[in-house]
Tab-separated table of C-alpha atoms in Angstrom:
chain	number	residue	atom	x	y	z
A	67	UNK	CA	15.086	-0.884	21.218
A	68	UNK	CA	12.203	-2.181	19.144
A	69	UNK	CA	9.607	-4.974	21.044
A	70	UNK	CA	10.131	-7.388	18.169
A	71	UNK	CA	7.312	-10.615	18.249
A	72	UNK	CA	8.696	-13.848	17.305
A	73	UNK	CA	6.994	-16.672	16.454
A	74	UNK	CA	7.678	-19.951	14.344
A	75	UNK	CA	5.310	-20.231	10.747
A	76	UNK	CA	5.113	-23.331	8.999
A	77	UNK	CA	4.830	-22.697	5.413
A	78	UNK	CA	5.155	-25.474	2.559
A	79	UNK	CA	8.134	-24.489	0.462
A	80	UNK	CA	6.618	-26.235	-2.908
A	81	UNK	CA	3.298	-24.507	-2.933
A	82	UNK	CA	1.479	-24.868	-6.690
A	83	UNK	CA	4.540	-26.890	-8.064
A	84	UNK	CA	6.920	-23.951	-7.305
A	85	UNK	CA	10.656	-25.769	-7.372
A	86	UNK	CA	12.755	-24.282	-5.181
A	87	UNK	CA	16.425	-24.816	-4.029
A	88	UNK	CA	17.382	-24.610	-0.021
A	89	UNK	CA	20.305	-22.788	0.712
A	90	UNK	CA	19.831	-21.431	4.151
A	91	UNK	CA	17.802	-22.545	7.081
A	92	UNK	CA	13.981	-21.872	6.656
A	93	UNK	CA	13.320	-18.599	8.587
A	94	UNK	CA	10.697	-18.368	11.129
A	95	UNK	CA	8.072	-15.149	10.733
A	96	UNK	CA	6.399	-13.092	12.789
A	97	UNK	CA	2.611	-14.273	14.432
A	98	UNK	CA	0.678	-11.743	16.430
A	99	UNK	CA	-2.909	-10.244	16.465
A	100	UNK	CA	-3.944	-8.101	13.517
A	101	UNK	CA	-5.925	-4.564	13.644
A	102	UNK	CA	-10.271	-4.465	13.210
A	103	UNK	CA	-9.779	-1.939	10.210
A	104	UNK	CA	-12.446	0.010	9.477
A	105	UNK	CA	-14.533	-2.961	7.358
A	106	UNK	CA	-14.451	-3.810	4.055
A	107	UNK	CA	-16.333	-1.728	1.179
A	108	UNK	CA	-19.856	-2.494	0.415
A	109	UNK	CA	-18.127	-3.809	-2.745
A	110	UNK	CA	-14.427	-4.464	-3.090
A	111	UNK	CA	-12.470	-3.343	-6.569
A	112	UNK	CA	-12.892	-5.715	-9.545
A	113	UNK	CA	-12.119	-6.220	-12.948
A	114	UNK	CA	-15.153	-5.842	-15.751
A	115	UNK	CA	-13.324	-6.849	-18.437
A	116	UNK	CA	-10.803	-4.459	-19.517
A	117	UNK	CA	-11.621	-1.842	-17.316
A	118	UNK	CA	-12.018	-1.301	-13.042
A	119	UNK	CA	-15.234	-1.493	-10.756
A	120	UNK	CA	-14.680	0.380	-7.850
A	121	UNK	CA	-17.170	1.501	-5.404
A	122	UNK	CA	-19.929	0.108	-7.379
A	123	UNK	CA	-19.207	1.781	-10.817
A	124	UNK	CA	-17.188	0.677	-13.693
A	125	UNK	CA	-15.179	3.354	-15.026
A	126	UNK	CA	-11.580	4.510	-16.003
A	127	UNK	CA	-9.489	5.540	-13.166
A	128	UNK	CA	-6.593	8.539	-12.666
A	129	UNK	CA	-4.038	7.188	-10.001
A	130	UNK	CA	-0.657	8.265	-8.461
A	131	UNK	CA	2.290	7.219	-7.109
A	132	UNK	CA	3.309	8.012	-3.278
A	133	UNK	CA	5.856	5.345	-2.335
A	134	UNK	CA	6.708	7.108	0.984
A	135	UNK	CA	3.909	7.322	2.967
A	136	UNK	CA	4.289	4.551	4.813
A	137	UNK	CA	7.904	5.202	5.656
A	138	UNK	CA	6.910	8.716	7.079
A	139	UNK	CA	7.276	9.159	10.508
A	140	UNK	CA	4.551	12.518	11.577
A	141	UNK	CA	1.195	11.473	11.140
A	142	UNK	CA	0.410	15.375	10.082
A	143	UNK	CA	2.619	14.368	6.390
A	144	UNK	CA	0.410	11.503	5.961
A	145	UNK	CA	-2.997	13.684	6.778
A	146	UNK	CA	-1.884	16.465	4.304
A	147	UNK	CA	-0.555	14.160	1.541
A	148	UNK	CA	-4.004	12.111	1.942
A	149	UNK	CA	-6.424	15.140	1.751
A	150	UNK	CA	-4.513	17.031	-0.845
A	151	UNK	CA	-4.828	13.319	-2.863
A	152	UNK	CA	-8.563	13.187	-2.487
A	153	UNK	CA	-8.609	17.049	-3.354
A	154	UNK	CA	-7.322	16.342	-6.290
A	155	UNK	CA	-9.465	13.860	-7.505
A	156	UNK	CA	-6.941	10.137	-7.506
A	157	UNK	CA	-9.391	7.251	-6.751
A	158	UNK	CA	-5.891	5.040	-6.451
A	159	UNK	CA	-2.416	5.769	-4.891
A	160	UNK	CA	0.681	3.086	-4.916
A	161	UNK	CA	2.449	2.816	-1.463
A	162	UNK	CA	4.967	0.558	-1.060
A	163	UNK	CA	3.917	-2.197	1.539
A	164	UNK	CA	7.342	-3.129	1.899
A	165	UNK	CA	10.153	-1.975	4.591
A	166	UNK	CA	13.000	-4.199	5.307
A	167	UNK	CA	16.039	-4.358	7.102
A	168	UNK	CA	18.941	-6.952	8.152
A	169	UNK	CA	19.698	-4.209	11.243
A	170	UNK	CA	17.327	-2.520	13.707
A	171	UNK	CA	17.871	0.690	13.545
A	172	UNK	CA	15.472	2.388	15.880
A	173	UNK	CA	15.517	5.960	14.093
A	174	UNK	CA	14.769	4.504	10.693
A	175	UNK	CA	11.148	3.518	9.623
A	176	UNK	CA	11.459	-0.612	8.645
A	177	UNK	CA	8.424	-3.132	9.259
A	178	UNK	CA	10.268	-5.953	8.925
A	179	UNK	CA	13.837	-7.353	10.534
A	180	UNK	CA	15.387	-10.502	8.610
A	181	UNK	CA	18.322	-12.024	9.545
A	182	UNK	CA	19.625	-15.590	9.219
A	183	UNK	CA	17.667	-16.638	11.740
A	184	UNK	CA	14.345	-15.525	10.689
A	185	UNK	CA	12.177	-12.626	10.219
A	186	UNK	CA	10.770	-10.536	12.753
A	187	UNK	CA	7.221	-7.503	12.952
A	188	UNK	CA	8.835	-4.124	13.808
A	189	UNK	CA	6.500	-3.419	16.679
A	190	UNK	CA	7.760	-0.006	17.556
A	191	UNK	CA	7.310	3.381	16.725
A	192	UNK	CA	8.585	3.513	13.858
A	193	UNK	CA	7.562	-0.134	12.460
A	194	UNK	CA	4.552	-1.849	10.904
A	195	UNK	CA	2.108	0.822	12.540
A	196	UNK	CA	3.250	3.336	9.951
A	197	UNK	CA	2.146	1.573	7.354
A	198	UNK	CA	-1.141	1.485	9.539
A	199	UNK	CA	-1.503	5.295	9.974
A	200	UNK	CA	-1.537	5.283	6.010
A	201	UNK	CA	-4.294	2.796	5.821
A	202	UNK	CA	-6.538	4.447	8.044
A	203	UNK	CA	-5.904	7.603	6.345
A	204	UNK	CA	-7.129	6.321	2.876
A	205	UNK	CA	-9.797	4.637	4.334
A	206	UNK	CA	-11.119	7.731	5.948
A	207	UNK	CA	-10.448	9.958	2.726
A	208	UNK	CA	-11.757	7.073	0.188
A	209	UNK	CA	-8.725	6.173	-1.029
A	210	UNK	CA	-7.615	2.814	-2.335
A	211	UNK	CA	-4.275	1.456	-1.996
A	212	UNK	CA	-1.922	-0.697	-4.524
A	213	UNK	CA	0.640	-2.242	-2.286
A	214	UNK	CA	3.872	-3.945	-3.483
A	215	UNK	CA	4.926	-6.651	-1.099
A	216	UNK	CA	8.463	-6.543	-2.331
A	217	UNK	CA	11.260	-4.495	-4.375
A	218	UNK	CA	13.072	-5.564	-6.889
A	219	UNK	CA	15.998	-2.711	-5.956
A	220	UNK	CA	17.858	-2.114	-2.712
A	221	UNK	CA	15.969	0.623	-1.629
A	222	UNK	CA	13.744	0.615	1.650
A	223	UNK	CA	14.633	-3.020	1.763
A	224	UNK	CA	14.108	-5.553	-1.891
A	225	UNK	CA	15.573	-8.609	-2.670
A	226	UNK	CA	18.564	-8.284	-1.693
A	227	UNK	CA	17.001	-7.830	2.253
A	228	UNK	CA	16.306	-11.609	2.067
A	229	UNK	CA	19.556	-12.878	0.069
A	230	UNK	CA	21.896	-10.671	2.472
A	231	UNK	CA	20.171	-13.130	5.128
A	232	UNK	CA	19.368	-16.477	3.149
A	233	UNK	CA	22.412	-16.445	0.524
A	234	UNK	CA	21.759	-16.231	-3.239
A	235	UNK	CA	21.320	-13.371	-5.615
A	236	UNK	CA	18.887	-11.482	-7.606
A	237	UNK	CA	18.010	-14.209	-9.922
A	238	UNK	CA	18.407	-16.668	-7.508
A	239	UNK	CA	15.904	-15.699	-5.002
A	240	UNK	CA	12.828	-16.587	-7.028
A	241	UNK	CA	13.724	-20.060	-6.246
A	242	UNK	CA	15.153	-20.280	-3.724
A	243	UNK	CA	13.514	-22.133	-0.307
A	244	UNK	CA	14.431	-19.736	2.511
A	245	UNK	CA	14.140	-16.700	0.749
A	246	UNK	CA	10.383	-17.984	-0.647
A	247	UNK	CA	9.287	-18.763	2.853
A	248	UNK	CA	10.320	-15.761	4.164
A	249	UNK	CA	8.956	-13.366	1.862
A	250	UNK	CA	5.772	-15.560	2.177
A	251	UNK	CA	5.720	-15.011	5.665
A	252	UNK	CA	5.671	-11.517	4.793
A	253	UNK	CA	2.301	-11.937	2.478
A	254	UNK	CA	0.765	-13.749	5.452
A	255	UNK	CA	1.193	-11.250	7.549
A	256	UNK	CA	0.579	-8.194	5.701
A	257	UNK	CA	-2.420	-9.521	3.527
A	258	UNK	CA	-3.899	-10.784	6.829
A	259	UNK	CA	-3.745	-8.071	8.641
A	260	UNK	CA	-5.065	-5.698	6.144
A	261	UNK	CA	-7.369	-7.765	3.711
A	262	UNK	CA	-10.412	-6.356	5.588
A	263	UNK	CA	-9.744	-2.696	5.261
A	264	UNK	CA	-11.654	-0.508	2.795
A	265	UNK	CA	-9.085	0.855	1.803
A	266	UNK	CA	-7.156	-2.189	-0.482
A	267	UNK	CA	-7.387	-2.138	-4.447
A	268	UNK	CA	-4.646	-4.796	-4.899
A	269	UNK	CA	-1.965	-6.103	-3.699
A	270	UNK	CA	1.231	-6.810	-6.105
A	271	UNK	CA	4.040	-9.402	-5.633
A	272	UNK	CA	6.642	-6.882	-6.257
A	273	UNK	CA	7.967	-4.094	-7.534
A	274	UNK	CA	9.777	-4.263	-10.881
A	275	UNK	CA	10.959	-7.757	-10.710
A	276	UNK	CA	13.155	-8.788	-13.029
A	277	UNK	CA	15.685	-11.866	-13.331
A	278	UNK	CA	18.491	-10.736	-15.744
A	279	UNK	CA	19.477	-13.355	-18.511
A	280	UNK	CA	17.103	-15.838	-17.300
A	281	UNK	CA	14.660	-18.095	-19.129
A	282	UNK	CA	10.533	-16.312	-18.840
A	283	UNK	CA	9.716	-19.399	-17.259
A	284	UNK	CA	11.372	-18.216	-13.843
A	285	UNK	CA	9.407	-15.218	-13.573
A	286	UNK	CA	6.063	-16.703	-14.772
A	287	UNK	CA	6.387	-19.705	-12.338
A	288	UNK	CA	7.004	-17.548	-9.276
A	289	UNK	CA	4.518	-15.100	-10.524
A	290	UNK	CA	1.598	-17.752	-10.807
A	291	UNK	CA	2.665	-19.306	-7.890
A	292	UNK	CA	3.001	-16.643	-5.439
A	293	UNK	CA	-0.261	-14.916	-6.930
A	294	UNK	CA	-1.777	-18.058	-6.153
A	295	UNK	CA	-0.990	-18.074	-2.675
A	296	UNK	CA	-2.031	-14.374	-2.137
A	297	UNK	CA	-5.547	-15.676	-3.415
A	298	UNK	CA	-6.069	-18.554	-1.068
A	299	UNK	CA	-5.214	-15.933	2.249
A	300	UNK	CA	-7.636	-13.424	0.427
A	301	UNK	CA	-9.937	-14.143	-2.378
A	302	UNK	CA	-11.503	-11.114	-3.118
A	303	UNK	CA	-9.063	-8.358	-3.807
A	304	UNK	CA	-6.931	-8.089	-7.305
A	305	UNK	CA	-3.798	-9.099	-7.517
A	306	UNK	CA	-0.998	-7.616	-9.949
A	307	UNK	CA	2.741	-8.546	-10.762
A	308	UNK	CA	4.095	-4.916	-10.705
A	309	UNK	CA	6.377	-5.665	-13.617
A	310	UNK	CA	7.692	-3.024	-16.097
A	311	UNK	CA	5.714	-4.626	-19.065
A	312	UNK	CA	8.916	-6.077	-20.832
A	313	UNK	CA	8.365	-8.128	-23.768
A	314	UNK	CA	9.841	-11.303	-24.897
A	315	UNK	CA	9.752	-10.591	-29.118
A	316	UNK	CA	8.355	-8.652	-31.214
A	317	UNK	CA	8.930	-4.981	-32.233
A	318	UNK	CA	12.411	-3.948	-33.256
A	319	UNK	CA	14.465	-6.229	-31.420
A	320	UNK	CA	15.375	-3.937	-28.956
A	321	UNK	CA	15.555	-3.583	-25.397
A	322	UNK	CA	12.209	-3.477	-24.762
A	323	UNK	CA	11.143	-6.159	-26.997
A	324	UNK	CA	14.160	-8.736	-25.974
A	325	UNK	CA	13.527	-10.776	-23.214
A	326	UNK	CA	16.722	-9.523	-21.566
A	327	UNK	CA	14.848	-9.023	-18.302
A	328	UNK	CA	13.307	-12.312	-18.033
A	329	UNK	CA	10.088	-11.405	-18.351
A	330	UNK	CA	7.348	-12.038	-21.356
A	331	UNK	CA	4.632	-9.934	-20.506
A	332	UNK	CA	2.196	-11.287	-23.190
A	333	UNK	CA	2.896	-14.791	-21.812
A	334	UNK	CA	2.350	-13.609	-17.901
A	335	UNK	CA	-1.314	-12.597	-19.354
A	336	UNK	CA	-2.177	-16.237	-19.064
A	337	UNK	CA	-1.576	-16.469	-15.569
A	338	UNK	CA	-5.651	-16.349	-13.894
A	339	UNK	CA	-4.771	-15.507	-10.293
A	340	UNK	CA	-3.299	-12.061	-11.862
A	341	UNK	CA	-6.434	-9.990	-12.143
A	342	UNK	CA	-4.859	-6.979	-14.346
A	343	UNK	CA	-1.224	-6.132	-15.696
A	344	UNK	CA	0.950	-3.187	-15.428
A	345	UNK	CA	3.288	-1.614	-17.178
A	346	UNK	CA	6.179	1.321	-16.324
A	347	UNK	CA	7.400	3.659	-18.996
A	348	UNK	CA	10.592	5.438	-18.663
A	349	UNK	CA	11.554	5.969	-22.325
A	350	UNK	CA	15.160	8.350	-21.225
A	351	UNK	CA	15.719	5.286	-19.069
A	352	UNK	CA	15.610	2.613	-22.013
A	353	UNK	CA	17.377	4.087	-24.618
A	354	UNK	CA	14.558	5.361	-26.633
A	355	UNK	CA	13.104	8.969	-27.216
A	356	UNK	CA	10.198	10.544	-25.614
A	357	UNK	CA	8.279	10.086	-28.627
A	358	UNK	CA	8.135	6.415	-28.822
A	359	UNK	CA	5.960	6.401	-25.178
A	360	UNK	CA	2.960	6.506	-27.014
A	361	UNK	CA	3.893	3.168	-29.130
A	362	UNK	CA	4.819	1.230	-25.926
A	363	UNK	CA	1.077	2.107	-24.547
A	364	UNK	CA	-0.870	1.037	-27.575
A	365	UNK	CA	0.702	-2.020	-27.492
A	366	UNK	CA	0.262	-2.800	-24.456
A	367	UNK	CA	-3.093	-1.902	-24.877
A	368	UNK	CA	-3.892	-4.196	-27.728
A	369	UNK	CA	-2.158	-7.244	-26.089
A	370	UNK	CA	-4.409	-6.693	-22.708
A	371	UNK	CA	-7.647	-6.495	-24.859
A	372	UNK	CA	-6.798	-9.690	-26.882
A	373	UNK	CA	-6.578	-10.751	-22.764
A	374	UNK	CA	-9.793	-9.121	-21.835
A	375	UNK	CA	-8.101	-8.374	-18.668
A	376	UNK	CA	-6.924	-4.293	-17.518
A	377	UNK	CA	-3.813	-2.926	-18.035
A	378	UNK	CA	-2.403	0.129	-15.787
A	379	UNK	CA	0.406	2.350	-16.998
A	380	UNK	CA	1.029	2.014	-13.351
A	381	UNK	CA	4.600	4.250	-13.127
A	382	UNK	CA	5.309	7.230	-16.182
A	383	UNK	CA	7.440	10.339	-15.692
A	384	UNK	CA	10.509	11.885	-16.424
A	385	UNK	CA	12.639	14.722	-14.944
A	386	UNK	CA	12.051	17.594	-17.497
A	387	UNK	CA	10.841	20.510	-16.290
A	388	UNK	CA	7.711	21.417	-17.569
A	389	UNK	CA	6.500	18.041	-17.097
A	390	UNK	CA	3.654	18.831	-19.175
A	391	UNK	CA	5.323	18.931	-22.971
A	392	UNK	CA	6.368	15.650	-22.612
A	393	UNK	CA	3.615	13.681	-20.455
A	394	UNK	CA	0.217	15.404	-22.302
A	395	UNK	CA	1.170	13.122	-25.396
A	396	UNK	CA	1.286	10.190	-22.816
A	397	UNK	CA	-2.013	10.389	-21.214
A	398	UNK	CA	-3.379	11.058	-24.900
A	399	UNK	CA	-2.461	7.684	-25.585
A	400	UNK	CA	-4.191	6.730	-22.219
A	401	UNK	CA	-7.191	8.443	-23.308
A	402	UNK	CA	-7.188	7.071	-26.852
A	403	UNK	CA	-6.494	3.540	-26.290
A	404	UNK	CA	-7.576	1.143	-23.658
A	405	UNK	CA	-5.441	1.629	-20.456
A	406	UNK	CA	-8.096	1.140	-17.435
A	407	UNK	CA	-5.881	3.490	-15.001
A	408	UNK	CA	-2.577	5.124	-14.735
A	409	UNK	CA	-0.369	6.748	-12.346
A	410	UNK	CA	1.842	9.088	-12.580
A	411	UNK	CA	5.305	8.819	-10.644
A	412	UNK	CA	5.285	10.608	-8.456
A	413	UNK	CA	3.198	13.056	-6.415
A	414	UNK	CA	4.789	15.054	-3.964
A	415	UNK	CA	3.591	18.423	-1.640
A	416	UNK	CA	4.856	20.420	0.985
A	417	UNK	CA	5.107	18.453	4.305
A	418	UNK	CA	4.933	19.864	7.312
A	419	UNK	CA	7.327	18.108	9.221
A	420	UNK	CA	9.873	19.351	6.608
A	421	UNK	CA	10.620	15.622	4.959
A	422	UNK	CA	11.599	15.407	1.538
A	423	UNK	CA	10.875	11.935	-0.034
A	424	UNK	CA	10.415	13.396	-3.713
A	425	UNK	CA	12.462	12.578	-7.003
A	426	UNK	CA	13.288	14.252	-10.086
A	427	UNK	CA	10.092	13.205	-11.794
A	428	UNK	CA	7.641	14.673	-9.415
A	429	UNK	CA	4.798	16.987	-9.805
A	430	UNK	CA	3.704	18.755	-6.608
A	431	UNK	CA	0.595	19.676	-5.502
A	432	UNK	CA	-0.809	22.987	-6.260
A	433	UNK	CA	-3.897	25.314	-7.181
A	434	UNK	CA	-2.639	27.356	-10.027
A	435	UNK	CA	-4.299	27.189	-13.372
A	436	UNK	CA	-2.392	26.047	-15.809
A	437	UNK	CA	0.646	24.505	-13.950
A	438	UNK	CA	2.212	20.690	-14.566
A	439	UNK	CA	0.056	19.639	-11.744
A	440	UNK	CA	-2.966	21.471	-13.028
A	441	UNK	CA	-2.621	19.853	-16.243
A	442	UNK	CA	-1.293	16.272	-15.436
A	443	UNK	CA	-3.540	15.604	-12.395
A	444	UNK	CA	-6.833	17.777	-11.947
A	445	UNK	CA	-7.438	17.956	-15.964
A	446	UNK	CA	-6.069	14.124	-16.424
A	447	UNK	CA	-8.359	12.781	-13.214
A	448	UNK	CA	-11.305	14.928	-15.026
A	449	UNK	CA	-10.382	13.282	-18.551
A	450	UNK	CA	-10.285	9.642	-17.172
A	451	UNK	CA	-13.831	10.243	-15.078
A	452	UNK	CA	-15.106	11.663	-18.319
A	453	UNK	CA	-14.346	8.687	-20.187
A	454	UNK	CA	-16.849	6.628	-21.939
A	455	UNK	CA	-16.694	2.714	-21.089
């Protein structure tokens, strides 16, 4: 059994003019003493208009995606995955800084235990220090992290962790009073006990949120407010939505242009206490053809300029095999238009415990000339260095 810290958090449930509806009783969160990390950079990562500063230099940036580490459970995956990273070149890796669950399970990695009751640090084994290990391991290799606070899908733990415990649904919980002061209690704790580390880029408020049929007010509200609050616990790192990029007109009508998802990406621009937008592309996914990837990143290109804030293709890939037919076109819109960073979903590499985390869309890590890797991560991290500001 997991030593699980409890203690009571009083958060206001109407921070920034947030309305939100009570439909459970407000959840307490966990307290306890947070790590010394290693010390914060000489200079933390900033915006310069529509492009990154990090460690000092303004530049274009070649990231990846490696959801898992922190749900890895043999510190050796985590020391491989991190030096094979730096090896390569990525100045920026996504992890998700999320890991929910409404039932200990004590041979599952989780962080955090919610129940109706309130939420509860996983101080075990297999808990919060995970996410640790992966910290310390991109601070020592110079890595920065992006970490998503929240999912916007079942896996590892999302929204539906909190309205399995509080009530409500998908669309519901981004107004909703328990389900906001839990997830809060999360952000205190997480941004607390990491927002001295080297090691942070930005934290987002979640990934892929969307709120199905609902008025772009619902999403923009929560999103200003909650970024909000993430600045007053820690003023100095970035914050990001972690939203797919959807767009409220425009276009053809279509799915990507319609609104459908309740978010208006142009509109979240507006929002100050987001330092930089994202935006996914998974054209097979949509109901468009590989070809029209290139559109979707100009555009969002041209919107973020108008902005003068960065814009990440923060998650690209798709599952046919070579990769590199398909994706080179992609990062040549990268490199031909404004897009401060992106990062391809997802790495992968042999582990040595033998785990298997990887999807469909992967590239693994290799040293042949030539290969999807080669091509999509050494030669793309080159490009993006290479690039003129």
């Amino acid at each position: 059994m997991y030593k699980l810290a409890l203690a009571a958090v009083s958060l206001v449930s109407a921070v920034n003019g947030l309305a939100l509806t009570a439909s459970a009783p407000v959840p307490t969160t966990t307290g306890g003493t947070f790590p010394n990390d290693t010390g914060a950079a000489a200079t933390v990562p900033t915006t310069d208009g529509t492009v990154f500063n990090i460690d000092g230099k303004t530049q274009y940036i070649a990231g990846t995606n490696a959801w898992w580490l922190g749900h890895l459970s043999d510190d050796r995956d985590v020391e491989t995955t991190m030096s094979e990273l730096a090896e390569t070149g990525f100045r920026v890796v996504r992890v998700w800084g999320f890991g929910n669950a409404n039932t200990a399970d004590e041979n599952s990695v989780y962080y955090q235990l919610i129940t109706p009751s309130g939420t509860s640090i996983n101080e075990g084994p297999l808990g919060i220090n995970r996410l640790d290990v992966v910290i310390t391991a991109a601070e020592k290799y110079g890595i920065k992290l992006v970490l998503p606070m929240l999912n916007n899908w079942d896996d590892l733990g999302g929204i539906n962790t909190y309205t399995t415990a509080f009530g409500g649904n998908a669309t519901s919980f981004y107004t909703d009073e328990a389900s906001q002061t839990a997830y809060r209690g999360w952000i205190e704790y997480l941004v607390n006990r990491h927002k001295n580390s080297s090691a942070i880029f930005a934290w987002e408020l979640c990934n892929e949120p969307r709120c199905h049929g609902c008025d772009t007010s619902v999403i923009y509200d929560w999103a200003k407010s909650t970024s909000e609050y993430v600045k007053s616990l820690d003023p100095d790192h970035m914050v990001t939505l972690g939203d797919e990029g959807w767009f409220a007109s425009g276009g053809d009508g279509s799915y990507g242009y319609s609104g459908a998802e309740g978010v208006d990406w142009v509109k979240n621009l507006d929002i100050a206490t987001l330092d930089y937008a994202v935006a996914h592309l998974y054209p097979s996914s949509w109901g468009y053809n590989n070809s029209w990837g290139p559109t979707w990143i100009a555009e969002h290109a041209a919107y973020a300029k108008q902005a003068n804030k960065p814009v990440v293709l923060e998650e690209y890939g798709v599952t046919d095999k070579p990769l590199a037919p398909v994706i080179s076109p992609w990062q040549d819109a990268v490199l031909a238009n404004d897009i401060a960073m992106d990062q391809y979903w997802q790495f992968s590499t042999d582990l040595p415990s033998g785990a298997n985390p990887f999807d469909a869309n992967s590239y693994k890590y290799d040293t042949v000339n030539g290969s999807d890797y080669d091509i999509l991560a050494r030669q793309h991290v080159a490009k993006m260095a290479a690039k003129a500001v």
